[in-house]
Coordinates of C-alpha atoms in Angstrom, one line a residue:
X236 CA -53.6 94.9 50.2
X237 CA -51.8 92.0 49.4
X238 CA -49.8 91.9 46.6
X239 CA -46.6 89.8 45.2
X240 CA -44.2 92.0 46.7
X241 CA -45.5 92.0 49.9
X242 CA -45.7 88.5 50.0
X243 CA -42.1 88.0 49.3
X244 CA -41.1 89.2 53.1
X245 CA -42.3 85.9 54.5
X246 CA -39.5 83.9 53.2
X247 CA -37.0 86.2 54.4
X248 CA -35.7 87.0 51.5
X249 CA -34.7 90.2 49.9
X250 CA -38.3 92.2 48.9
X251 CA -36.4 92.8 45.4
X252 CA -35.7 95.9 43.6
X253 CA -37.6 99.2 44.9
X254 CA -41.0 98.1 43.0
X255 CA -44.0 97.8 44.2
X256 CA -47.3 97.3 42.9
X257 CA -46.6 98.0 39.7
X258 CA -44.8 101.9 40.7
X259 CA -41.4 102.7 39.6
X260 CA -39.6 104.1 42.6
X261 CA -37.2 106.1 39.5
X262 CA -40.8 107.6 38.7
X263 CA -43.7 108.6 40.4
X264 CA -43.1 106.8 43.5
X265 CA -39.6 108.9 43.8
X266 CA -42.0 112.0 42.6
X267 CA -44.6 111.3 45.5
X268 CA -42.0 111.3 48.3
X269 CA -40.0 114.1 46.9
X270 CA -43.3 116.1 46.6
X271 CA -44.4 115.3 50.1
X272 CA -41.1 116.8 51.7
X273 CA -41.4 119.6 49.6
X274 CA -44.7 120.8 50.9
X275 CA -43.5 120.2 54.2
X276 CA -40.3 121.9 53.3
X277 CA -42.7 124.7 51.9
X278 CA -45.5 124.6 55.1
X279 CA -42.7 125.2 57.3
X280 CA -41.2 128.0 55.8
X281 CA -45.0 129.7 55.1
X282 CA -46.7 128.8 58.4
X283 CA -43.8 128.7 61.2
X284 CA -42.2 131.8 60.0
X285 CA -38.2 132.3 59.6
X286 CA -38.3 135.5 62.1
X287 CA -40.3 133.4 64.6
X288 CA -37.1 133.9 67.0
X289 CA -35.3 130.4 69.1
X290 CA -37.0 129.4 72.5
X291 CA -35.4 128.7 75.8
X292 CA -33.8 125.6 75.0
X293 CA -32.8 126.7 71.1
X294 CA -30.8 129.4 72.9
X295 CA -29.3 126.7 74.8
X296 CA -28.0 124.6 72.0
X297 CA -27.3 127.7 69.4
X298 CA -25.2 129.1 71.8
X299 CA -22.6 126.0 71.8
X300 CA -21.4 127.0 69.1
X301 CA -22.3 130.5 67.8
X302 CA -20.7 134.1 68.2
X303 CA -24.0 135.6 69.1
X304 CA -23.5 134.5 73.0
X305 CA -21.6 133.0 75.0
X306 CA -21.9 129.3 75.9
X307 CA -25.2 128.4 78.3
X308 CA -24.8 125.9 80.6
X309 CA -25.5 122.8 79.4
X310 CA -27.9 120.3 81.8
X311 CA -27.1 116.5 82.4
X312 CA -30.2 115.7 79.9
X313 CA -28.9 117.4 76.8
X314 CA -26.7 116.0 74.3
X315 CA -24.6 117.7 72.1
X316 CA -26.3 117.0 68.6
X317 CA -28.4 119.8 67.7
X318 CA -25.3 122.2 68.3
X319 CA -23.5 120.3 65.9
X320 CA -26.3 119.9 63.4
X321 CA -26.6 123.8 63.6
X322 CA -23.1 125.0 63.4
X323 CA -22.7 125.3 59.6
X324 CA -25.3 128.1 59.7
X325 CA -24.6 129.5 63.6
X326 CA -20.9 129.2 63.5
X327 CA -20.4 132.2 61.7
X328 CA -23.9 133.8 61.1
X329 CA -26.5 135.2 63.9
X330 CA -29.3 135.3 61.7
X331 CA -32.4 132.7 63.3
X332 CA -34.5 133.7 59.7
X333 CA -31.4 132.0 57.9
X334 CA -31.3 129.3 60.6
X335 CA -35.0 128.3 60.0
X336 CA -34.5 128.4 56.5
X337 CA -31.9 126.1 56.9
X338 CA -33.5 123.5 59.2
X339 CA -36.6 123.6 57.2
X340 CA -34.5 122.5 54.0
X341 CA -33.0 120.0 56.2
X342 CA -35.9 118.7 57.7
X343 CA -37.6 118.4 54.2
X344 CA -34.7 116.6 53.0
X345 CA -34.4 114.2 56.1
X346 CA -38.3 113.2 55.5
X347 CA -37.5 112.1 52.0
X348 CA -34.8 110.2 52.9
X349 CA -36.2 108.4 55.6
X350 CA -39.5 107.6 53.7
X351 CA -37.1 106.3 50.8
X352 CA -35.7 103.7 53.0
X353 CA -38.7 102.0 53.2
X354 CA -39.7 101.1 49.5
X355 CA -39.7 98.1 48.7
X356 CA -41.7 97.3 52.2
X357 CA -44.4 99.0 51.5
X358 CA -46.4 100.4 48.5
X359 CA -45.5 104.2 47.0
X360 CA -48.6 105.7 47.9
X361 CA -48.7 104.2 51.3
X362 CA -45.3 105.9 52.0
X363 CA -46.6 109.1 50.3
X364 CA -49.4 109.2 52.8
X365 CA -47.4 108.1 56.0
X366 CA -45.7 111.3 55.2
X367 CA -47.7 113.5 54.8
X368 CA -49.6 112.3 57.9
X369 CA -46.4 112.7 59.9
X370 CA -45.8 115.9 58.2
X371 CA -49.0 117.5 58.4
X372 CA -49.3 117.2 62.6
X373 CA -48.6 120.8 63.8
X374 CA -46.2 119.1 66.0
X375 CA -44.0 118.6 63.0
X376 CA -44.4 121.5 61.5
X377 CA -43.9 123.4 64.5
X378 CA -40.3 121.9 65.4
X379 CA -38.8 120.9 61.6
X380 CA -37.2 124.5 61.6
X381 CA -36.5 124.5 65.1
X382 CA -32.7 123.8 67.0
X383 CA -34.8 121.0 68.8
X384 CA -33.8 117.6 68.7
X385 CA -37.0 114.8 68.6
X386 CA -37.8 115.5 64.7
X387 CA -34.3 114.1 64.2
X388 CA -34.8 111.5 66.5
X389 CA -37.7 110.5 64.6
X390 CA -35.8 110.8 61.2
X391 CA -33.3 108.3 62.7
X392 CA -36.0 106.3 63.9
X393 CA -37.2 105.9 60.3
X394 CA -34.4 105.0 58.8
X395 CA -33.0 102.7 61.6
X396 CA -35.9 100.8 61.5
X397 CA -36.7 100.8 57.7
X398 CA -33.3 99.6 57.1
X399 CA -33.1 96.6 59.4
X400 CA -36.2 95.7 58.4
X401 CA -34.5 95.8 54.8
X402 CA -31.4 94.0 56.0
X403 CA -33.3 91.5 57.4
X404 CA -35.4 90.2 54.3
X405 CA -32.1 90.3 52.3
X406 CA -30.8 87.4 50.2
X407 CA -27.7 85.6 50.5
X408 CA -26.1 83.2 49.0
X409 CA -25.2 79.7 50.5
X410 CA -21.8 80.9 52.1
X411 CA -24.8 83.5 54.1
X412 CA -22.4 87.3 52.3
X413 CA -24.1 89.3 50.0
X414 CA -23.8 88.7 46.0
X415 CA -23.6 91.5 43.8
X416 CA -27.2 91.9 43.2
X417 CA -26.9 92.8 46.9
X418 CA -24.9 96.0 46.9
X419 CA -27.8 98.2 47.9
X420 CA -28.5 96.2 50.6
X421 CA -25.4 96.6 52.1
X422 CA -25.8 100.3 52.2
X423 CA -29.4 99.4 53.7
X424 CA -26.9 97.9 56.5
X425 CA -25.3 100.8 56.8
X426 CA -28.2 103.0 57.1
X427 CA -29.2 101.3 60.3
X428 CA -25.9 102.1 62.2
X429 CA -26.8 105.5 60.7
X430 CA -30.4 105.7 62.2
X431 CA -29.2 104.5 65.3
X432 CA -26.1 107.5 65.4
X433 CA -28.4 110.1 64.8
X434 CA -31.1 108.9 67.1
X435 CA -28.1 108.7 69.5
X436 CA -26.5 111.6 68.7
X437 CA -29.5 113.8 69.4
X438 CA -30.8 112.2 72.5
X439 CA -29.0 108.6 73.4
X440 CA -31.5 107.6 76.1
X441 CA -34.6 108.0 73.1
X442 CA -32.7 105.6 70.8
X443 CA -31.8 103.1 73.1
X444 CA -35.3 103.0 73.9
X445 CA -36.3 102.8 70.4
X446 CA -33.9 100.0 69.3
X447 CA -35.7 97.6 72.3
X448 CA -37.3 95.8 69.8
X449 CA -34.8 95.6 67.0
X450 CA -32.4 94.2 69.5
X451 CA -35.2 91.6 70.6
X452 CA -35.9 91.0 67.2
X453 CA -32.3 89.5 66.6
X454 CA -32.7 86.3 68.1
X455 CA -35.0 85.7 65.2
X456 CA -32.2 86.4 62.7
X457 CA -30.6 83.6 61.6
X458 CA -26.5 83.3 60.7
X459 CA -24.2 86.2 59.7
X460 CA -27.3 88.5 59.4
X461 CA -27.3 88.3 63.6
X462 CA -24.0 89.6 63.2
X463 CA -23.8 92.4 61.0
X464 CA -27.3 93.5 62.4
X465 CA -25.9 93.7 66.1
X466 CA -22.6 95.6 65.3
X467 CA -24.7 97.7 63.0
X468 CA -26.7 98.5 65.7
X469 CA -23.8 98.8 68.3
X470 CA -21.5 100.8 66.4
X471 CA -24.4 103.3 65.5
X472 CA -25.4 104.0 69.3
X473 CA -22.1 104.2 70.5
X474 CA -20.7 106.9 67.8
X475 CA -23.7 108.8 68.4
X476 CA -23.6 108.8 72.4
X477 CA -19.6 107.9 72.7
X478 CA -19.5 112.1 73.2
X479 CA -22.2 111.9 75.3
X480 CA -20.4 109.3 77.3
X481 CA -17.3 110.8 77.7
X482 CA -18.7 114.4 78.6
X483 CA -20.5 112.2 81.2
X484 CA -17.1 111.6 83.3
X485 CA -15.5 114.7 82.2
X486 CA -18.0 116.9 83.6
X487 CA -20.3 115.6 85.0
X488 CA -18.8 113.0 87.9
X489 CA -19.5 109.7 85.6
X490 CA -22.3 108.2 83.7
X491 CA -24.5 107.1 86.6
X492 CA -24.4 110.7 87.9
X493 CA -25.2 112.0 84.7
X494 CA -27.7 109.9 84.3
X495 CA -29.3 110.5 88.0
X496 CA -28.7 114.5 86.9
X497 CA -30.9 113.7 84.2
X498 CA -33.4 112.2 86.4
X499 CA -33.4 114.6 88.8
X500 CA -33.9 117.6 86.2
X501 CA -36.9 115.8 84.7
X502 CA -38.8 114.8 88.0
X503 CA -37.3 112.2 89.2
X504 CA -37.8 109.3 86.5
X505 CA -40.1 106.5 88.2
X506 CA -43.9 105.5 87.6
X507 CA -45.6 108.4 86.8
X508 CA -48.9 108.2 83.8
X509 CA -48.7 111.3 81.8
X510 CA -51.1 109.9 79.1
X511 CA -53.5 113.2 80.4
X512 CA -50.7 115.7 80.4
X513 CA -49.5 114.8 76.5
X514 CA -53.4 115.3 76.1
X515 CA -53.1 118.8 77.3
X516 CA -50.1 119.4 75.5
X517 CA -52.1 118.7 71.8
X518 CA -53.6 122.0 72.1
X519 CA -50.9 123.9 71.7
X520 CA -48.8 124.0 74.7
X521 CA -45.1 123.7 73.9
X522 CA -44.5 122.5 77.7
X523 CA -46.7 121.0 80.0
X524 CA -45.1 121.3 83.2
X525 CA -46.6 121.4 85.6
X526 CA -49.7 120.6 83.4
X527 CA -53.3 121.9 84.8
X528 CA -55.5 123.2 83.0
X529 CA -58.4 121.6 81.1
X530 CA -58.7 119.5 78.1
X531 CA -58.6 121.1 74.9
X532 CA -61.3 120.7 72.6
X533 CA -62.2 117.1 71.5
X534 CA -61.9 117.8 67.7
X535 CA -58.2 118.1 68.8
X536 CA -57.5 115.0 70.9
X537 CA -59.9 113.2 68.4
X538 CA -57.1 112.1 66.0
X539 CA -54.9 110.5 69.3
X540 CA -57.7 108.1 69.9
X541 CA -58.0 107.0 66.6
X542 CA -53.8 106.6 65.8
X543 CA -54.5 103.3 67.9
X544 CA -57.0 102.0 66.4
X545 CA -55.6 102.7 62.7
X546 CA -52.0 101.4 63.9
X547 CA -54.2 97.9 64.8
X548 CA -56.2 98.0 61.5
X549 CA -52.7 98.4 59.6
X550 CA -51.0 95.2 61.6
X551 CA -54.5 93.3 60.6
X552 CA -53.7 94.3 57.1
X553 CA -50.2 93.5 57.2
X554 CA -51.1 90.2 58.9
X555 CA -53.6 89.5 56.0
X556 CA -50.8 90.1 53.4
X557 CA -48.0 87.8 55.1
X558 CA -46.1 90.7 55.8
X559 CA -46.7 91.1 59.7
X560 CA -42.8 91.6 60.5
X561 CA -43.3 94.9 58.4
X562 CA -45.7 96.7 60.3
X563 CA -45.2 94.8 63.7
X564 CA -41.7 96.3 64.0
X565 CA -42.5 100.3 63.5
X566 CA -45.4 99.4 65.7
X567 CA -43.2 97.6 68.5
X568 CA -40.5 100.6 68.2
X569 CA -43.5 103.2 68.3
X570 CA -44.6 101.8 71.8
X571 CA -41.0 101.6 73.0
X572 CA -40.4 105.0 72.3
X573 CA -43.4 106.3 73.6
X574 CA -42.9 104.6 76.9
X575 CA -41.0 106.8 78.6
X576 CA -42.8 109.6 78.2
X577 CA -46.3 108.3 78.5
X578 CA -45.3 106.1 82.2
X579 CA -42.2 107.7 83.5
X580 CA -41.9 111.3 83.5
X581 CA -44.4 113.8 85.5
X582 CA -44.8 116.1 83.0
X583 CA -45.2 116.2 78.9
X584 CA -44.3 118.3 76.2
X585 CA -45.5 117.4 72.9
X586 CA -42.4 117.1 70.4
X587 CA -41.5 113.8 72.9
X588 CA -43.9 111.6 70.9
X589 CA -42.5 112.5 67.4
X590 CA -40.4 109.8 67.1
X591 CA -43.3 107.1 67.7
X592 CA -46.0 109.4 66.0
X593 CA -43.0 109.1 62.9
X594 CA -43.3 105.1 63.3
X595 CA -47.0 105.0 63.8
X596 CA -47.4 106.7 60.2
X597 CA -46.6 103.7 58.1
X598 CA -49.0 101.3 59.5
X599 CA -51.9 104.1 59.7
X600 CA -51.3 105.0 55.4
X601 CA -51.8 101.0 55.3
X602 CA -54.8 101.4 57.3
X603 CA -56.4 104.3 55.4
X604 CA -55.2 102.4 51.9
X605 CA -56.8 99.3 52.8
X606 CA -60.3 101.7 54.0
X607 CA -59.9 103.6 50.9
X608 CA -59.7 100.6 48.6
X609 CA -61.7 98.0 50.3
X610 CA -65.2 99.0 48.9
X611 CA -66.3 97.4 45.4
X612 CA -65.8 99.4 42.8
X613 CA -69.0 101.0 42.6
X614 CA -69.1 102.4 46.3
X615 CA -65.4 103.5 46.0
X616 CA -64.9 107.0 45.1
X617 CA -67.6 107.4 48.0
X618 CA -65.0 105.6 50.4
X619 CA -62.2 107.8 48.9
X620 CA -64.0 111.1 49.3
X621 CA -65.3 110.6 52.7
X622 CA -61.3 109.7 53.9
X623 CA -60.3 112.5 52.3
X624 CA -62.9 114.5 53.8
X625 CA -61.9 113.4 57.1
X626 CA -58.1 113.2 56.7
X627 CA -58.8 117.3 55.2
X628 CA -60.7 118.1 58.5
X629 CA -57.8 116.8 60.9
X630 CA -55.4 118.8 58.9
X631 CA -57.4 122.3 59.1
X632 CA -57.6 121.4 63.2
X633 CA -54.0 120.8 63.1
X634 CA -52.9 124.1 61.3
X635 CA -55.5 125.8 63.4
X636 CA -53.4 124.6 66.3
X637 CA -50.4 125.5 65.2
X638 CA -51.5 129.1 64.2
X639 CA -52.3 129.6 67.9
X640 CA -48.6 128.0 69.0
X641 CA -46.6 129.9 66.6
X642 CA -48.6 133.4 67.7
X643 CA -47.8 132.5 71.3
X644 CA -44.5 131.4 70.6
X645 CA -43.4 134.0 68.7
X646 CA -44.9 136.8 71.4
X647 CA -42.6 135.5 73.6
X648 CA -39.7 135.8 71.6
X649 CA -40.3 139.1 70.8
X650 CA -40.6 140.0 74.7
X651 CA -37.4 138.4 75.3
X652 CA -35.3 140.7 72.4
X653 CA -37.4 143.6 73.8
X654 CA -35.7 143.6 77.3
X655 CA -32.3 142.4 75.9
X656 CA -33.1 145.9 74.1
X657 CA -33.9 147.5 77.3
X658 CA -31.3 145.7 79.0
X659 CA -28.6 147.6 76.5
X660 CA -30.2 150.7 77.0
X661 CA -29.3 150.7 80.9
X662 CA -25.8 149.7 79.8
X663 CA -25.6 145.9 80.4
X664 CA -23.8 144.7 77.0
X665 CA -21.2 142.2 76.1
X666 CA -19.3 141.0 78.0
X667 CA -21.8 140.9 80.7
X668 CA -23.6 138.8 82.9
X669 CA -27.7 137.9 83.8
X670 CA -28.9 135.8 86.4
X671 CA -32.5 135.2 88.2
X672 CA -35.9 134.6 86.1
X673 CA -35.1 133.7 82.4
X674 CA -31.8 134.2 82.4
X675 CA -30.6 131.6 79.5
X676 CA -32.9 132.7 76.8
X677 CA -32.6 136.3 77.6
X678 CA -29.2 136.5 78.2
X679 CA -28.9 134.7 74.6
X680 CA -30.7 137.8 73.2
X681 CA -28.9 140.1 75.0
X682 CA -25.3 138.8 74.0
X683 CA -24.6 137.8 78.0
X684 CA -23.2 135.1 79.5
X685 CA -26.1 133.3 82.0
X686 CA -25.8 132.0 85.4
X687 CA -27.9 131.1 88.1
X688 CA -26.8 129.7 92.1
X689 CA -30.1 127.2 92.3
X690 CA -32.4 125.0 90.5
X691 CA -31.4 122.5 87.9
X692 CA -29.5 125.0 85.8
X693 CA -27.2 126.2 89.1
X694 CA -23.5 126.9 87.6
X695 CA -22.6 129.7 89.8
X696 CA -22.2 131.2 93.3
X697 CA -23.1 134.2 95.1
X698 CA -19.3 135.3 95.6
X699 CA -18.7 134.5 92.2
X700 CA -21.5 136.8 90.4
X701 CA -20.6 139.3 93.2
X702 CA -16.9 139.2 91.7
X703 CA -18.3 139.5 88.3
X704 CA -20.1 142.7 89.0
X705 CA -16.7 144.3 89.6
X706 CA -15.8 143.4 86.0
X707 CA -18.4 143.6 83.9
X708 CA -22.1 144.5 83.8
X709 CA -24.4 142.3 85.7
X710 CA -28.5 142.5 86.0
X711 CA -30.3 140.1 88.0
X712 CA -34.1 139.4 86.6
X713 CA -37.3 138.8 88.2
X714 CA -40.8 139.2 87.7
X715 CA -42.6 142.3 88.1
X716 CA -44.3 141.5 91.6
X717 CA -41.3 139.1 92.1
X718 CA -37.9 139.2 94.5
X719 CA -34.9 139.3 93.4
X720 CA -31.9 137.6 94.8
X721 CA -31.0 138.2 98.3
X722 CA -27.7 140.0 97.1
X723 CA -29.3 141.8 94.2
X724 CA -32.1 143.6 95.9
X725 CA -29.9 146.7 96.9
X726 CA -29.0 147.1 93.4
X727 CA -30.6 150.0 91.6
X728 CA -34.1 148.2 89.9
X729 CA -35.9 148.9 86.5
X730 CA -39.4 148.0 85.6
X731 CA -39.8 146.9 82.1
X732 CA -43.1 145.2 81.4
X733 CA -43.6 142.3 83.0
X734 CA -39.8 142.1 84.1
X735 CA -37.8 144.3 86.7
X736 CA -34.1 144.8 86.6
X737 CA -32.0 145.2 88.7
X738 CA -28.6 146.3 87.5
X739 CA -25.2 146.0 89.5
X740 CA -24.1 149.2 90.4
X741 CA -20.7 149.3 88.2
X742 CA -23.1 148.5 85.3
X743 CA -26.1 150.8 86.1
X744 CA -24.1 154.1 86.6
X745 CA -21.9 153.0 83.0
X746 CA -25.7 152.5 82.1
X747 CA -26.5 156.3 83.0
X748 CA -23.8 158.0 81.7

């Protein structure tokens, strides 16, 4: 699809004012992109379901900051981002249905934003259909109104990206500083340090292996560009991971432990091909660890084999319309970020890929523009309707998926507020205390502090919980045909579904009275 303004990115020059092939960004191509996050906005809200309840590791992060629950222990992998993002809402409401609302506005208005950094690099209706690609992958949908943090990481990813590629084709004038025409350039400038914050600010290992190619990309800058770019790009991961950082040698013996903690509670970091176990993880499953099982269906891995292949067709586009550096850098950042999770880790869990799934879009809505307008005129409307055909067909396997993944997902919830119910009914309320299988999430519901003496979420000793029983209630949880702990298996035990309790004394006879 070449066109003028795509041909102006060769020269390095500025790619002009958000226009493009003949669409006024103040009109329809505003309207396309606001429309596209709307529907997401709006798919979220209908399909995920506000009363869904928050998983293990939302119950982690809400409870930083939120009066439902005490603080859960927070692992050497985790960074404190989401807690933050959700503390207008959980800092003084308990409410998940008015959480979800909230993060589904958010998420809608984050998607917009993002796409809007990129006009002027690519068509309106190409960035219109990246997003609503991105958008419409159960994935997305499933975590926008989640207190997870790889939809932000992808949102950061977009903008990071999209803005240095902005940055980059800027004009200056001879003494290399913008001119006035420039100003919106500038905030393009700051809009990378702001991609790179919130990538780092959600998870700081993610965005430094995101940025990989940005920083590579540098040498090619030429002057005071180099400059700005790099402290852009600096001062963006360091105020989004300086916390992170810090936390790191306050409590957690220094950033090389952290980081081996981190390791260590993800397998052990190291050469590990989990290309098959992110192929398991498409139908559905939320994590894939370990991940057995077969394959799901091919009609929903078909779409990961093409992404590929589209991503190349899109660079062959871009390379046909002189504006390779366009598509070549989401495509570079894309692989970056999906290293790590496709070669190093043991194990998969679907949201991981968002970020590069985020990236990939861009260069795919080339691909399918270029298909959809390639024919002659005559043959096509034929071209059109069979891509939209297809394009419909993905999107009724995707919801289909996420139907199954939100039914699943919200069972469990609902089994973990059932035996916070029964654990109140045998007298274990705030303060209190649960330890043993599914503690965190559980203990979230049940208004408890969590603690466990093993495994990668050990925060606590025997002695200790022993002391705590003296004080205030304390259950220890395990599975129905399961043990209990060694010093909670003369404690008086309940059977509730697929869960027995067993309740400290002190607690269990306040329980019964």
């Amino acid at each position: 699809m070449a066109n003028s303004s795509n041909v102006t990115l060769v020269g390095g020059r500025r790619p002009g004012p958000p226009s493009v092939a003949g669409t006024s960004w103040r009109g329809r191509g505003e309207l396309a992109l606001a429309a596209v996050a709307a529907a997401f906005t709006l798919a979220q809200l209908a399909l995920v379901r506000p009363g869904m309840g928050l998983g293990w590791d939302e119950t982690v992060y809400v409870s930083q900051i939120s009066a439902q629950a005490p603080p859960a222990f927070f692992s050497a992998p985790r960074a404190r981002g989401v807690s933050l993002l959700v503390a207008p809402i959980t800092s003084w409401s308990s409410s998940t249905p008015l959480l979800r609302v909230y993060l589904a506005l958010l998420s809608g208005l984050g998607l917009y934003l993002a796409l809007r950094v990129w006009r002027g690099l690519f068509p309106a209706r190409v960035l219109a259909l990246a997003g609503a690609l991105f958008a419409s992958l159960w994935v997305t949908v499933f975590y926008g109104p989640q207190a997870m943090p790889n939809y932000w990481v992808a949102i950061g990813a977009l903008i990071c990206v999209g803005c240095f590629l902005r940055v980059r084709a800027d004009r200056y004038d001879r003494a290399d500083r913008y001119d006035r025409a420039d100003r919106c350039d500038r905030a393009a400038l700051g809009g990378v340090g702001a991609g790179a914050a919130l990538m780092a600010w959600m998870r700081p290992t993610d965005a430094i292996w995101t940025v990989l190619p940005l920083l590579a990309l540098l040498v090619c800058v030429r002057g005071r560009r180099r400059l700005a770019l790099l402290t852009a790009l600096v001062a963006g991961l360091v105020a989004g991971a300086g916390e992170w950082v810090v936390e790191a040698y306050v409590s957690y013996g220094g950033l090389g432990q952290r980081l081996s903690d981190a390791s260590h509670i993800q397998g052990g970091l190291g050469w590990n091909i989990a290309v098959g176990d992110q192929l398991r993880s498409l139908g559905g499953r939320a994590l894939c660890r370990p991940c057995t099982g077969a394959m799901p269906d091919v009609a929903v891995m078909a779409w990961w084999f093409v992404l590929p292949l589209l991503a190349a067709l899109g660079l062959a586009v871009a390379v046909r319309a002189r504006r390779t550096t366009a598509t070549l850098v989401p495509l570079a950042c894309a692989t970056t970020a999906a290293v790590p999770y496709l070669f190093l880790i043991g194990y998969a869990a679907p949201r991981f890929l968002l970020p590069a799934y985020a990236l990939l879009a861009i260069p795919v809505a080339d691909a399918l523009v270029h298909l959809g307008t390639m024919p002659g005129r005559a043959w096509r409307p034929v071209a059109v309707a069979v891509l939209a055909l297809v394009i419909a067909g993905h999107v009724s396997v995707q919801y289909a998926v996420l139907e199954k993944a939100v039914d699943r997902t919200t069972a469990s919830h609902r089994g973990w507020a059932r035996t916070a119910g029964e654990l109140h009914r045998l007298g274990v309320r705030p303060p209190c205390l649960l330890t043993g299988s599914e503690a965190i999430p559980i203990a979230f519901y049940t208004g408890c502090s969590s603690a466990q003496t093993s495994g990668h979420n050990a925060n606590a000793t025997r002695a200790g919980i022993l002391r705590t029983a003296t004080r205030i209630p304390v259950a220890a949880l395990a599975p129905a045909n399961g043990s209990a702990p060694a010093y909670a298996r003369g404690w008086p035990s309940h059977r509730y579904g697929a869960v027995r309790i067993h309740v400290a004394p002190a607690a269990g006879e306040g329980g019964r009275g």
